[in-house]
PDB file of C-alpha atoms and ligand atoms in Angstrom:
ATOM      1  CA  MET K   1      12.694  32.102   6.796  1.00 51.00           C
ATOM      2  CA  PHE K   2      15.585  30.666   8.709  1.00 55.00           C
ATOM      3  CA  TRP K   3      13.668  29.646  11.829  1.00 58.00           C
ATOM      4  CA  LEU K   4      11.108  27.747   9.756  1.00 63.00           C
ATOM      5  CA  ASN K   5      13.852  25.739   8.040  1.00 81.00           C
ATOM      6  CA  LYS K   6      15.344  25.026  11.450  1.00 87.00           C
ATOM      7  CA  GLU K   7      11.998  23.767  12.731  1.00 89.00           C
ATOM      8  CA  GLU K   8      11.574  21.559   9.668  1.00 90.00           C
ATOM      9  CA  GLU K   9      15.023  20.125  10.129  1.00 92.00           C
ATOM     10  CA  GLN K  10      14.330  19.426  13.802  1.00 95.00           C
ATOM     11  CA  ASN K  11      11.045  17.680  12.940  1.00 96.00           C
ATOM     12  CA  ARG K  12      12.842  15.549  10.399  1.00 96.00           C
ATOM     13  CA  LYS K  13      15.548  14.608  12.896  1.00 97.00           C
ATOM     14  CA  ASP K  14      12.880  13.737  15.495  1.00 98.00           C
ATOM     15  CA  ALA K  15      11.075  11.570  12.949  1.00 98.00           C
ATOM     16  CA  ALA K  16      14.321   9.788  12.053  1.00 98.00           C
ATOM     17  CA  LYS K  17      15.070   9.110  15.743  1.00 98.00           C
ATOM     18  CA  ARG K  18      11.592   7.652  16.272  1.00 98.00           C
ATOM     19  CA  ILE K  19      11.986   5.416  13.223  1.00 98.00           C
ATOM     20  CA  ALA K  20      15.468   4.274  14.207  1.00 98.00           C
ATOM     21  CA  SER K  21      14.393   3.317  17.728  1.00 97.00           C
ATOM     22  CA  ALA K  22      11.111   1.616  16.754  1.00 98.00           C
ATOM     23  CA  LYS K  23      10.866  -2.169  16.592  1.00 98.00           C
ATOM     24  CA  LYS K  24       8.762  -1.868  13.483  1.00 98.00           C
ATOM     25  CA  THR K  25       8.109   0.971  11.066  1.00 98.00           C
ATOM     26  CA  ILE K  26       5.745   0.646   8.123  1.00 98.00           C
ATOM     27  CA  ALA K  27       4.760   3.071   5.357  1.00 98.00           C
ATOM     28  CA  LEU K  28       1.357   3.823   3.865  1.00 98.00           C
ATOM     29  CA  THR K  29       1.655   5.456   0.448  1.00 98.00           C
ATOM     30  CA  GLY K  30      -0.794   7.106  -1.946  1.00 96.00           C
ATOM     31  CA  ALA K  31      -0.855   8.702  -5.363  1.00 94.00           C
ATOM     32  CA  GLY K  32       1.265  11.687  -4.189  1.00 95.00           C
ATOM     33  CA  ILE K  33       4.444   9.606  -4.000  1.00 97.00           C
ATOM     34  CA  SER K  34       4.242   8.904  -7.747  1.00 97.00           C
ATOM     35  CA  VAL K  35       3.598  12.499  -8.851  1.00 95.00           C
ATOM     36  CA  ALA K  36       7.328  13.052  -9.486  1.00 97.00           C
ATOM     37  CA  SER K  37       7.188   9.961 -11.724  1.00 97.00           C
ATOM     38  CA  ASN K  38       4.603  11.826 -13.828  1.00 93.00           C
ATOM     39  CA  ILE K  39       1.571   9.901 -12.635  1.00 92.00           C
ATOM     40  CA  MET K  40      -0.936  12.485 -11.491  1.00 84.00           C
ATOM     41  CA  PRO K  41      -3.277  11.849  -8.545  1.00 80.00           C
ATOM     42  CA  PHE K  42      -7.028  11.797  -9.054  1.00 74.00           C
ATOM     43  CA  ARG K  43      -7.574  14.769  -6.812  1.00 65.00           C
ATOM     44  CA  GLY K  44      -5.387  17.465  -8.227  1.00 60.00           C
ATOM     45  CA  LYS K  45      -4.537  19.377 -11.336  1.00 61.00           C
ATOM     46  CA  GLY K  46      -3.285  17.956 -14.576  1.00 60.00           C
ATOM     47  CA  GLY K  47      -3.014  14.936 -16.778  1.00 57.00           C
ATOM     48  CA  LEU K  48      -5.373  12.190 -17.616  1.00 63.00           C
ATOM     49  CA  TRP K  49      -7.880  12.570 -14.813  1.00 69.00           C
ATOM     50  CA  GLU K  50      -9.185  15.894 -16.090  1.00 74.00           C
ATOM     51  CA  LYS K  51     -10.440  14.172 -19.252  1.00 76.00           C
ATOM     52  CA  TYR K  52     -12.340  11.457 -17.413  1.00 82.00           C
ATOM     53  CA  ASP K  53     -14.368  11.082 -14.273  1.00 84.00           C
ATOM     54  CA  PRO K  54     -12.527   8.196 -12.556  1.00 79.00           C
ATOM     55  CA  GLU K  55     -15.448   7.516 -10.253  1.00 80.00           C
ATOM     56  CA  GLU K  56     -17.525   6.813 -13.363  1.00 86.00           C
ATOM     57  CA  VAL K  57     -15.151   5.029 -15.776  1.00 89.00           C
ATOM     58  CA  ALA K  58     -13.230   3.243 -13.024  1.00 91.00           C
ATOM     59  CA  GLU K  59     -16.355   1.970 -11.279  1.00 94.00           C
ATOM     60  CA  ILE K  60     -17.142  -1.750 -11.457  1.00 96.00           C
ATOM     61  CA  ASN K  61     -20.761  -1.458 -12.618  1.00 96.00           C
ATOM     62  CA  SER K  62     -19.943   0.983 -15.414  1.00 95.00           C
ATOM     63  CA  PHE K  63     -17.033  -1.274 -16.352  1.00 96.00           C
ATOM     64  CA  LEU K  64     -19.385  -4.263 -16.668  1.00 96.00           C
ATOM     65  CA  LYS K  65     -22.043  -2.228 -18.499  1.00 96.00           C
ATOM     66  CA  ASN K  66     -19.664  -0.616 -20.976  1.00 95.00           C
ATOM     67  CA  PRO K  67     -16.237  -2.272 -20.801  1.00 97.00           C
ATOM     68  CA  ALA K  68     -14.972  -0.633 -24.006  1.00 96.00           C
ATOM     69  CA  LYS K  69     -15.574   2.855 -22.579  1.00 94.00           C
ATOM     70  CA  SER K  70     -13.871   2.059 -19.236  1.00 95.00           C
ATOM     71  CA  TRP K  71     -11.040   0.362 -21.090  1.00 96.00           C
ATOM     72  CA  ALA K  72     -10.350   3.532 -23.117  1.00 94.00           C
ATOM     73  CA  PHE K  73      -9.493   5.215 -19.797  1.00 91.00           C
ATOM     74  CA  LEU K  74      -7.743   2.169 -18.314  1.00 93.00           C
ATOM     75  CA  LYS K  75      -5.602   1.785 -21.431  1.00 94.00           C
ATOM     76  CA  GLU K  76      -4.406   5.390 -21.159  1.00 90.00           C
ATOM     77  CA  MET K  77      -3.670   4.888 -17.473  1.00 90.00           C
ATOM     78  CA  GLN K  78      -1.716   1.735 -18.319  1.00 92.00           C
ATOM     79  CA  LYS K  79       0.341   3.691 -20.879  1.00 92.00           C
ATOM     80  CA  VAL K  80       1.151   6.395 -18.299  1.00 91.00           C
ATOM     81  CA  VAL K  81       2.193   3.749 -15.762  1.00 94.00           C
ATOM     82  CA  GLU K  82       4.309   1.798 -18.279  1.00 93.00           C
ATOM     83  CA  LYS K  83       6.404   4.896 -18.987  1.00 95.00           C
ATOM     84  CA  ALA K  84       6.886   5.793 -15.310  1.00 97.00           C
ATOM     85  CA  ARG K  85      10.081   5.108 -13.380  1.00 98.00           C
ATOM     86  CA  PRO K  86      10.659   5.226  -9.603  1.00 98.00           C
ATOM     87  CA  ASN K  87      11.537   8.716  -8.326  1.00 98.00           C
ATOM     88  CA  PRO K  88      13.774   9.671  -5.351  1.00 98.00           C
ATOM     89  CA  ALA K  89      10.848   9.130  -2.947  1.00 98.00           C
ATOM     90  CA  HIS K  90      10.429   5.461  -3.970  1.00 98.00           C
ATOM     91  CA  ILE K  91      14.194   4.981  -3.971  1.00 98.00           C
ATOM     92  CA  SER K  92      14.509   6.419  -0.452  1.00 98.00           C
ATOM     93  CA  LEU K  93      11.910   3.979   0.907  1.00 98.00           C
ATOM     94  CA  ALA K  94      13.871   1.127  -0.709  1.00 98.00           C
ATOM     95  CA  LYS K  95      17.001   2.439   0.985  1.00 98.00           C
ATOM     96  CA  MET K  96      15.199   2.577   4.346  1.00 98.00           C
ATOM     97  CA  GLU K  97      14.155  -1.055   3.934  1.00 98.00           C
ATOM     98  CA  GLU K  98      17.722  -2.000   3.069  1.00 98.00           C
ATOM     99  CA  LEU K  99      19.002  -0.204   6.185  1.00 97.00           C
ATOM    100  CA  GLY K 100      16.563  -2.266   8.251  1.00 98.00           C
ATOM    101  CA  TYR K 101      14.377   0.715   9.161  1.00 98.00           C
ATOM    102  CA  LEU K 102      11.276  -0.106   7.121  1.00 98.00           C
ATOM    103  CA  ALA K 103       9.435  -3.423   7.475  1.00 98.00           C
ATOM    104  CA  SER K 104       6.797  -3.009   4.783  1.00 98.00           C
ATOM    105  CA  ILE K 105       4.834  -0.671   2.540  1.00 98.00           C
ATOM    106  CA  ILE K 106       1.069  -0.691   2.220  1.00 98.00           C
ATOM    107  CA  THR K 107       0.376   1.124  -1.030  1.00 97.00           C
ATOM    108  CA  GLN K 108      -2.838   2.370  -2.585  1.00 96.00           C
ATOM    109  CA  ASN K 109      -0.967   2.865  -5.843  1.00 96.00           C
ATOM    110  CA  VAL K 110      -1.364   0.534  -8.779  1.00 96.00           C
ATOM    111  CA  ASP K 111       1.874   1.434 -10.551  1.00 96.00           C
ATOM    112  CA  GLY K 112       4.327  -1.168  -9.192  1.00 97.00           C
ATOM    113  CA  LEU K 113       6.974   1.536  -8.627  1.00 98.00           C
ATOM    114  CA  HIS K 114       7.831   0.478  -5.048  1.00 98.00           C
ATOM    115  CA  GLN K 115       8.784  -2.997  -6.254  1.00 98.00           C
ATOM    116  CA  GLU K 116      10.714  -1.518  -9.154  1.00 98.00           C
ATOM    117  CA  ALA K 117      12.638   0.691  -6.698  1.00 98.00           C
ATOM    118  CA  GLY K 118      13.644  -2.438  -4.785  1.00 98.00           C
ATOM    119  CA  ASN K 119      11.236  -2.772  -1.853  1.00 98.00           C
ATOM    120  CA  LYS K 120      10.644  -6.428  -1.050  1.00 98.00           C
ATOM    121  CA  VAL K 121       7.563  -6.263   1.169  1.00 98.00           C
ATOM    122  CA  VAL K 122       4.844  -4.322  -0.643  1.00 98.00           C
ATOM    123  CA  ILE K 123       1.187  -4.871   0.134  1.00 98.00           C
ATOM    124  CA  GLU K 124      -0.874  -3.790  -2.869  1.00 96.00           C
ATOM    125  CA  PHE K 125      -4.151  -2.563  -1.457  1.00 94.00           C
ATOM    126  CA  HIS K 126      -5.597  -1.703  -4.858  1.00 95.00           C
ATOM    127  CA  GLY K 127      -3.848  -4.187  -7.147  1.00 95.00           C
ATOM    128  CA  ASN K 128      -1.554  -3.393 -10.059  1.00 95.00           C
ATOM    129  CA  THR K 129      -2.192  -2.219 -13.627  1.00 94.00           C
ATOM    130  CA  ARG K 130       0.720  -4.344 -14.823  1.00 94.00           C
ATOM    131  CA  ARG K 131      -1.511  -7.423 -14.578  1.00 96.00           C
ATOM    132  CA  LEU K 132      -4.857  -8.286 -16.185  1.00 97.00           C
ATOM    133  CA  VAL K 133      -7.366 -10.703 -14.689  1.00 97.00           C
ATOM    134  CA  CYS K 134     -10.024 -12.769 -16.451  1.00 98.00           C
ATOM    135  CA  LEU K 135     -13.411 -12.209 -14.837  1.00 97.00           C
ATOM    136  CA  GLU K 136     -14.503 -15.767 -15.818  1.00 98.00           C
ATOM    137  CA  CYS K 137     -11.576 -18.104 -15.071  1.00 98.00           C
ATOM    138  CA  ARG K 138      -9.572 -15.658 -12.817  1.00 96.00           C
ATOM    139  CA  LYS K 139      -6.387 -16.321 -14.770  1.00 98.00           C
ATOM    140  CA  LEU K 140      -3.788 -13.530 -14.510  1.00 97.00           C
ATOM    141  CA  TYR K 141      -1.799 -12.138 -17.456  1.00 98.00           C
ATOM    142  CA  PRO K 142       1.152  -9.726 -17.549  1.00 96.00           C
ATOM    143  CA  SER K 143      -0.257  -6.640 -19.297  1.00 95.00           C
ATOM    144  CA  GLU K 144       2.401  -6.733 -22.023  1.00 93.00           C
ATOM    145  CA  ASP K 145       1.101 -10.149 -23.123  1.00 97.00           C
ATOM    146  CA  ILE K 146      -2.348  -8.812 -24.049  1.00 97.00           C
ATOM    147  CA  SER K 147      -2.942  -6.552 -27.045  1.00 96.00           C
ATOM    148  CA  LEU K 148      -5.171  -3.545 -26.432  1.00 96.00           C
ATOM    149  CA  ASP K 149      -5.656  -2.743 -30.119  1.00 96.00           C
ATOM    150  CA  ALA K 150      -9.263  -3.934 -29.920  1.00 96.00           C
ATOM    151  CA  LEU K 151     -11.175  -3.007 -26.768  1.00 96.00           C
ATOM    152  CA  PRO K 152     -12.208  -4.616 -24.516  1.00 97.00           C
ATOM    153  CA  PRO K 153      -9.641  -7.442 -24.439  1.00 98.00           C
ATOM    154  CA  TYR K 154     -10.803 -11.039 -23.868  1.00 98.00           C
ATOM    155  CA  CYS K 155      -9.150 -13.991 -22.154  1.00 98.00           C
ATOM    156  CA  PRO K 156      -7.038 -16.052 -24.634  1.00 97.00           C
ATOM    157  CA  SER K 157      -7.912 -19.267 -22.811  1.00 97.00           C
ATOM    158  CA  CYS K 158     -11.661 -18.972 -22.026  1.00 98.00           C
ATOM    159  CA  GLY K 159     -12.925 -15.885 -23.878  1.00 98.00           C
ATOM    160  CA  GLY K 160     -14.015 -14.119 -20.666  1.00 98.00           C
ATOM    161  CA  LEU K 161     -13.774 -10.356 -20.224  1.00 98.00           C
ATOM    162  CA  LEU K 162     -10.377  -9.125 -19.031  1.00 98.00           C
ATOM    163  CA  LYS K 163     -10.007  -6.365 -16.434  1.00 98.00           C
ATOM    164  CA  PRO K 164      -6.848  -4.724 -15.125  1.00 96.00           C
ATOM    165  CA  ASP K 165      -6.044  -6.465 -11.820  1.00 96.00           C
ATOM    166  CA  VAL K 166      -6.872  -3.297  -9.904  1.00 96.00           C
ATOM    167  CA  VAL K 167      -9.599  -2.559  -7.403  1.00 95.00           C
ATOM    168  CA  LEU K 168     -12.186  -0.438  -9.184  1.00 95.00           C
ATOM    169  CA  PHE K 169     -14.505   1.848  -7.225  1.00 91.00           C
ATOM    170  CA  GLY K 170     -17.260  -0.366  -5.809  1.00 93.00           C
ATOM    171  CA  GLU K 171     -15.029  -3.444  -5.563  1.00 95.00           C
ATOM    172  CA  PRO K 172     -13.752  -4.947  -2.297  1.00 93.00           C
ATOM    173  CA  ILE K 173     -10.083  -4.847  -1.265  1.00 92.00           C
ATOM    174  CA  PRO K 174      -8.400  -8.239  -1.948  1.00 92.00           C
ATOM    175  CA  GLY K 175      -8.811 -10.279   1.254  1.00 94.00           C
ATOM    176  CA  ALA K 176      -5.155 -11.276   1.576  1.00 95.00           C
ATOM    177  CA  ALA K 177      -3.943  -7.669   1.230  1.00 95.00           C
ATOM    178  CA  LEU K 178      -6.487  -6.474   3.775  1.00 95.00           C
ATOM    179  CA  MET K 179      -5.493  -9.136   6.321  1.00 96.00           C
ATOM    180  CA  GLN K 180      -1.788  -8.544   5.848  1.00 97.00           C
ATOM    181  CA  ALA K 181      -2.241  -4.765   6.106  1.00 97.00           C
ATOM    182  CA  ARG K 182      -4.243  -5.097   9.334  1.00 96.00           C
ATOM    183  CA  LEU K 183      -1.519  -7.259  10.828  1.00 97.00           C
ATOM    184  CA  GLU K 184       1.183  -4.754   9.891  1.00 98.00           C
ATOM    185  CA  VAL K 185      -0.909  -1.941  11.328  1.00 97.00           C
ATOM    186  CA  GLN K 186      -1.338  -3.833  14.622  1.00 97.00           C
ATOM    187  CA  GLN K 187       2.371  -4.515  14.938  1.00 97.00           C
ATOM    188  CA  CYS K 188       3.914  -1.215  13.892  1.00 98.00           C
ATOM    189  CA  GLU K 189       5.361   1.311  16.320  1.00 98.00           C
ATOM    190  CA  VAL K 190       5.771   3.997  13.670  1.00 98.00           C
ATOM    191  CA  MET K 191       3.637   4.591  10.594  1.00 98.00           C
ATOM    192  CA  LEU K 192       4.988   6.828   7.850  1.00 98.00           C
ATOM    193  CA  ILE K 193       2.160   8.198   5.696  1.00 98.00           C
ATOM    194  CA  VAL K 194       3.236   9.588   2.341  1.00 98.00           C
ATOM    195  CA  GLY K 195       1.198  11.358  -0.338  1.00 96.00           C
ATOM    196  CA  THR K 196      -2.297  10.249   0.511  1.00 94.00           C
ATOM    197  CA  SER K 197      -5.323  12.472   0.963  1.00 90.00           C
ATOM    198  CA  GLY K 198      -6.749  10.029   3.508  1.00 89.00           C
ATOM    199  CA  LEU K 199     -10.132  10.133   1.828  1.00 85.00           C
ATOM    200  CA  VAL K 200     -10.362   6.741   0.095  1.00 82.00           C
ATOM    201  CA  GLU K 201     -11.704   4.026   2.413  1.00 83.00           C
ATOM    202  CA  PRO K 202     -10.786   1.551   3.809  1.00 85.00           C
ATOM    203  CA  ALA K 203      -7.122   2.584   3.438  1.00 86.00           C
ATOM    204  CA  ALA K 204      -8.001   5.920   5.009  1.00 89.00           C
ATOM    205  CA  SER K 205      -8.837   4.285   8.338  1.00 92.00           C
ATOM    206  CA  LEU K 206      -5.491   2.435   8.680  1.00 97.00           C
ATOM    207  CA  PRO K 207      -3.701   5.457  10.224  1.00 97.00           C
ATOM    208  CA  SER K 208      -6.276   5.872  13.004  1.00 96.00           C
ATOM    209  CA  ALA K 209      -6.191   2.110  13.671  1.00 97.00           C
ATOM    210  CA  ALA K 210      -2.395   2.307  14.011  1.00 98.00           C
ATOM    211  CA  LYS K 211      -2.715   5.321  16.286  1.00 97.00           C
ATOM    212  CA  ARG K 212      -5.232   3.516  18.528  1.00 96.00           C
ATOM    213  CA  ASN K 213      -2.675   0.726  18.884  1.00 96.00           C
ATOM    214  CA  GLY K 214      -0.159   3.264  20.134  1.00 97.00           C
ATOM    215  CA  ALA K 215       1.821   3.871  16.939  1.00 98.00           C
ATOM    216  CA  PHE K 216       3.632   7.157  16.338  1.00 98.00           C
ATOM    217  CA  ILE K 217       2.494   8.770  13.076  1.00 98.00           C
ATOM    218  CA  VAL K 218       4.710  10.732  10.695  1.00 98.00           C
ATOM    219  CA  GLU K 219       2.960  12.336   7.722  1.00 98.00           C
ATOM    220  CA  ILE K 220       4.591  13.711   4.556  1.00 98.00           C
ATOM    221  CA  ASN K 221       2.451  15.797   2.189  1.00 97.00           C
ATOM    222  CA  PRO K 222       2.754  19.228   0.547  1.00 95.00           C
ATOM    223  CA  GLU K 223      -0.790  19.989   1.786  1.00 94.00           C
ATOM    224  CA  ARG K 224      -2.473  19.507   5.121  1.00 96.00           C
ATOM    225  CA  THR K 225      -4.961  16.596   4.997  1.00 95.00           C
ATOM    226  CA  VAL K 226      -7.684  15.248   7.282  1.00 95.00           C
ATOM    227  CA  LEU K 227      -4.956  13.105   8.851  1.00 96.00           C
ATOM    228  CA  THR K 228      -2.746  16.078   9.752  1.00 97.00           C
ATOM    229  CA  ALA K 229      -4.940  17.351  12.558  1.00 95.00           C
ATOM    230  CA  THR K 230      -6.410  14.025  13.637  1.00 95.00           C
ATOM    231  CA  VAL K 231      -3.593  11.472  13.781  1.00 97.00           C
ATOM    232  CA  ALA K 232      -0.198  12.927  12.767  1.00 97.00           C
ATOM    233  CA  ASN K 233       2.379  13.322  15.562  1.00 98.00           C
ATOM    234  CA  ILE K 234       4.870  14.901  13.175  1.00 98.00           C
ATOM    235  CA  PHE K 235       3.816  16.566   9.934  1.00 98.00           C
ATOM    236  CA  LEU K 236       6.650  17.064   7.434  1.00 98.00           C
ATOM    237  CA  GLN K 237       5.174  19.502   4.937  1.00 97.00           C
ATOM    238  CA  GLY K 238       6.595  19.161   1.438  1.00 96.00           C
ATOM    239  CA  ARG K 239       7.037  16.908  -1.542  1.00 97.00           C
ATOM    240  CA  ALA K 240       7.843  13.257  -0.929  1.00 98.00           C
ATOM    241  CA  GLU K 241      10.666  13.311  -3.491  1.00 98.00           C
ATOM    242  CA  GLU K 242      12.358  16.110  -1.535  1.00 98.00           C
ATOM    243  CA  ILE K 243      11.693  15.072   2.061  1.00 98.00           C
ATOM    244  CA  LEU K 244      12.215  11.296   1.907  1.00 98.00           C
ATOM    245  CA  PRO K 245      15.817  11.514   0.596  1.00 98.00           C
ATOM    246  CA  LEU K 246      16.642  13.851   3.523  1.00 97.00           C
ATOM    247  CA  LEU K 247      14.978  11.477   5.979  1.00 98.00           C
ATOM    248  CA  ALA K 248      16.847   8.493   4.506  1.00 98.00           C
ATOM    249  CA  ASP K 249      20.114  10.469   4.871  1.00 97.00           C
ATOM    250  CA  GLU K 250      19.338  11.116   8.561  1.00 97.00           C
ATOM    251  CA  LEU K 251      18.734   7.397   9.019  1.00 98.00           C
ATOM    252  CA  SER K 252      21.983   6.470   7.267  1.00 97.00           C
ATOM    253  CA  ALA K 253      23.809   8.859   9.602  1.00 97.00           C
ATOM    254  CA  ILE K 254      22.149   7.264  12.665  1.00 96.00           C
ATOM    255  CA  LYS K 255      23.059   3.785  11.378  1.00 93.00           C
ATOM    256  CA  GLU K 256      26.688   4.778  10.924  1.00 92.00           C
ATOM    257  CA  GLY K 257      26.547   6.150  14.467  1.00 85.00           C
TER     258      GLY K 257
HETATM  259  P1  LIG H 301      -5.283  11.242  -3.757  1.00 88.33           P
HETATM  260  O1  LIG H 301      -5.298  11.527  -5.221  1.00 88.33           O
HETATM  261  O2  LIG H 301      -6.546  11.220  -3.033  1.00 88.33           O
HETATM  262  O3  LIG H 301      -4.311  12.229  -2.974  1.00 88.33           O
HETATM  263  C1  LIG H 301      -3.016  12.481  -3.390  1.00 88.33           C
HETATM  264  C2  LIG H 301      -2.286  13.203  -2.256  1.00 88.33           C
HETATM  265  O4  LIG H 301      -0.935  13.388  -2.654  1.00 88.33           O
HETATM  266  C3  LIG H 301      -2.836  14.595  -1.912  1.00 88.33           C
HETATM  267  O5  LIG H 301      -3.035  14.665  -0.517  1.00 88.33           O
HETATM  268  C4  LIG H 301      -1.722  15.545  -2.372  1.00 88.33           C
HETATM  269  O6  LIG H 301      -1.608  16.702  -1.529  1.00 88.33           O
HETATM  270  C5  LIG H 301      -0.504  14.668  -2.236  1.00 88.33           C
HETATM  271  N1  LIG H 301       0.634  15.052  -3.077  1.00 88.33           N
HETATM  272  C6  LIG H 301       0.645  15.709  -4.263  1.00 88.33           C
HETATM  273  N2  LIG H 301       1.914  15.854  -4.713  1.00 88.33           N
HETATM  274  C7  LIG H 301       2.718  15.243  -3.805  1.00 88.33           C
HETATM  275  C8  LIG H 301       4.128  15.054  -3.710  1.00 88.33           C
HETATM  276  N3  LIG H 301       4.960  15.491  -4.660  1.00 88.33           N
HETATM  277  N4  LIG H 301       4.611  14.404  -2.614  1.00 88.33           N
HETATM  278  C9  LIG H 301       3.775  13.961  -1.650  1.00 88.33           C
HETATM  279  N5  LIG H 301       2.437  14.110  -1.694  1.00 88.33           N
HETATM  280  C10 LIG H 301       1.920  14.745  -2.759  1.00 88.33           C
HETATM  281  O7  LIG H 301      -4.528   9.889  -3.660  1.00 88.33           O
HETATM  282  P2  LIG H 301      -4.851   8.671  -2.804  1.00 88.33           P
HETATM  283  O8  LIG H 301      -5.192   9.092  -1.424  1.00 88.33           O
HETATM  284  O9  LIG H 301      -3.770   7.735  -3.014  1.00 88.33           O
HETATM  285  O10 LIG H 301      -6.223   8.079  -3.422  1.00 88.33           O
HETATM  286  C11 LIG H 301      -6.540   8.023  -4.795  1.00 88.33           C
HETATM  287  C12 LIG H 301      -6.796   6.610  -5.293  1.00 88.33           C
HETATM  288  O11 LIG H 301      -6.525   6.555  -6.680  1.00 88.33           O
HETATM  289  C13 LIG H 301      -5.858   5.636  -4.665  1.00 88.33           C
HETATM  290  O12 LIG H 301      -6.609   4.730  -3.974  1.00 88.33           O
HETATM  291  C14 LIG H 301      -5.088   4.951  -5.805  1.00 88.33           C
HETATM  292  O13 LIG H 301      -5.430   3.598  -5.889  1.00 88.33           O
HETATM  293  C15 LIG H 301      -5.573   5.582  -7.063  1.00 88.33           C
HETATM  294  N6  LIG H 301      -4.479   6.205  -7.855  1.00 88.33           N
HETATM  295  C16 LIG H 301      -3.276   5.567  -8.005  1.00 88.33           C
HETATM  296  C17 LIG H 301      -2.240   6.171  -8.727  1.00 88.33           C
HETATM  297  C18 LIG H 301      -0.918   5.463  -8.874  1.00 88.33           C
HETATM  298  O14 LIG H 301      -0.883   4.240  -8.838  1.00 88.33           O
HETATM  299  N7  LIG H 301       0.203   6.178  -8.969  1.00 88.33           N
HETATM  300  C19 LIG H 301      -2.447   7.423  -9.300  1.00 88.33           C
HETATM  301  C20 LIG H 301      -3.710   8.027  -9.152  1.00 88.33           C
HETATM  302  C21 LIG H 301      -4.717   7.405  -8.418  1.00 88.33           C
HETATM  303 ZN1  LIG H 302     -10.444 -16.774 -18.743  1.00 88.33          ZN
END
């Protein structure tokens, strides 16, 4: 379908022009951007999530009631994340930052792959599985320093229960991340939304807040989402790992003039 490809290409070029002329562009990313790194989203086919109900095992009250059971799931998730490497979508966002076209990333992901790809300004809305936190003394540990042979793990210094430093269902977003994200949302002229269903609050309301402040919204997703009809100015339908490299190439070409 030649004309469809043409339209897609035009949309991508328009998006690149908007990004290149904006004073500030930020990205909001979700589980979809890490699919090509073999980390499956919660809502979708395949992998770990079909064996567990994340809203049960990754919920704070069930975690506190039965930490060993939640940890069985969290340990498997940690193993999946440890093996994962950044894919072309992460790498393209790092390239956009390097070119000066991307100020920051607000991510709902807990896999650390944006930092590994090279992005310097990453706001972790939901924490990171690569760290553990003690629920008693709040000390943080790199996950590789704590053995998960016996579950649940306890704090080596005070004996308190350890939890991955991620936001479980029912827990609040870390205050600093929330404040920083709100500031970025207020300041941005373009918001690039990649691989998020737009269903998990409060991250889901950031796009409409940006839009109310006059930002131009570019969405990348293989499927239409609630955001597509409500806030997106340009919808680039497809996989992040295919579309973002093309968008980064457009931006390189603009930069070279
Ligand atoms: P989600 O699971 O609700 O939605 C994923 C979205 O990604 C869907 O809209 C889907 O169409 C899209 N998608 C699938 N393949 C894609 C691809 N190749 N390229 C681009 N998009 C693609 O994810 P969410 O909105 O981020 O919310 C789920 C919550 O679960 C998040 O808050 C996150 O903290 C957590 N989570 C994190 C990870 C991770 O760290 N990688 C993985 C699973 C879940
Ligand atoms: Zn402790």
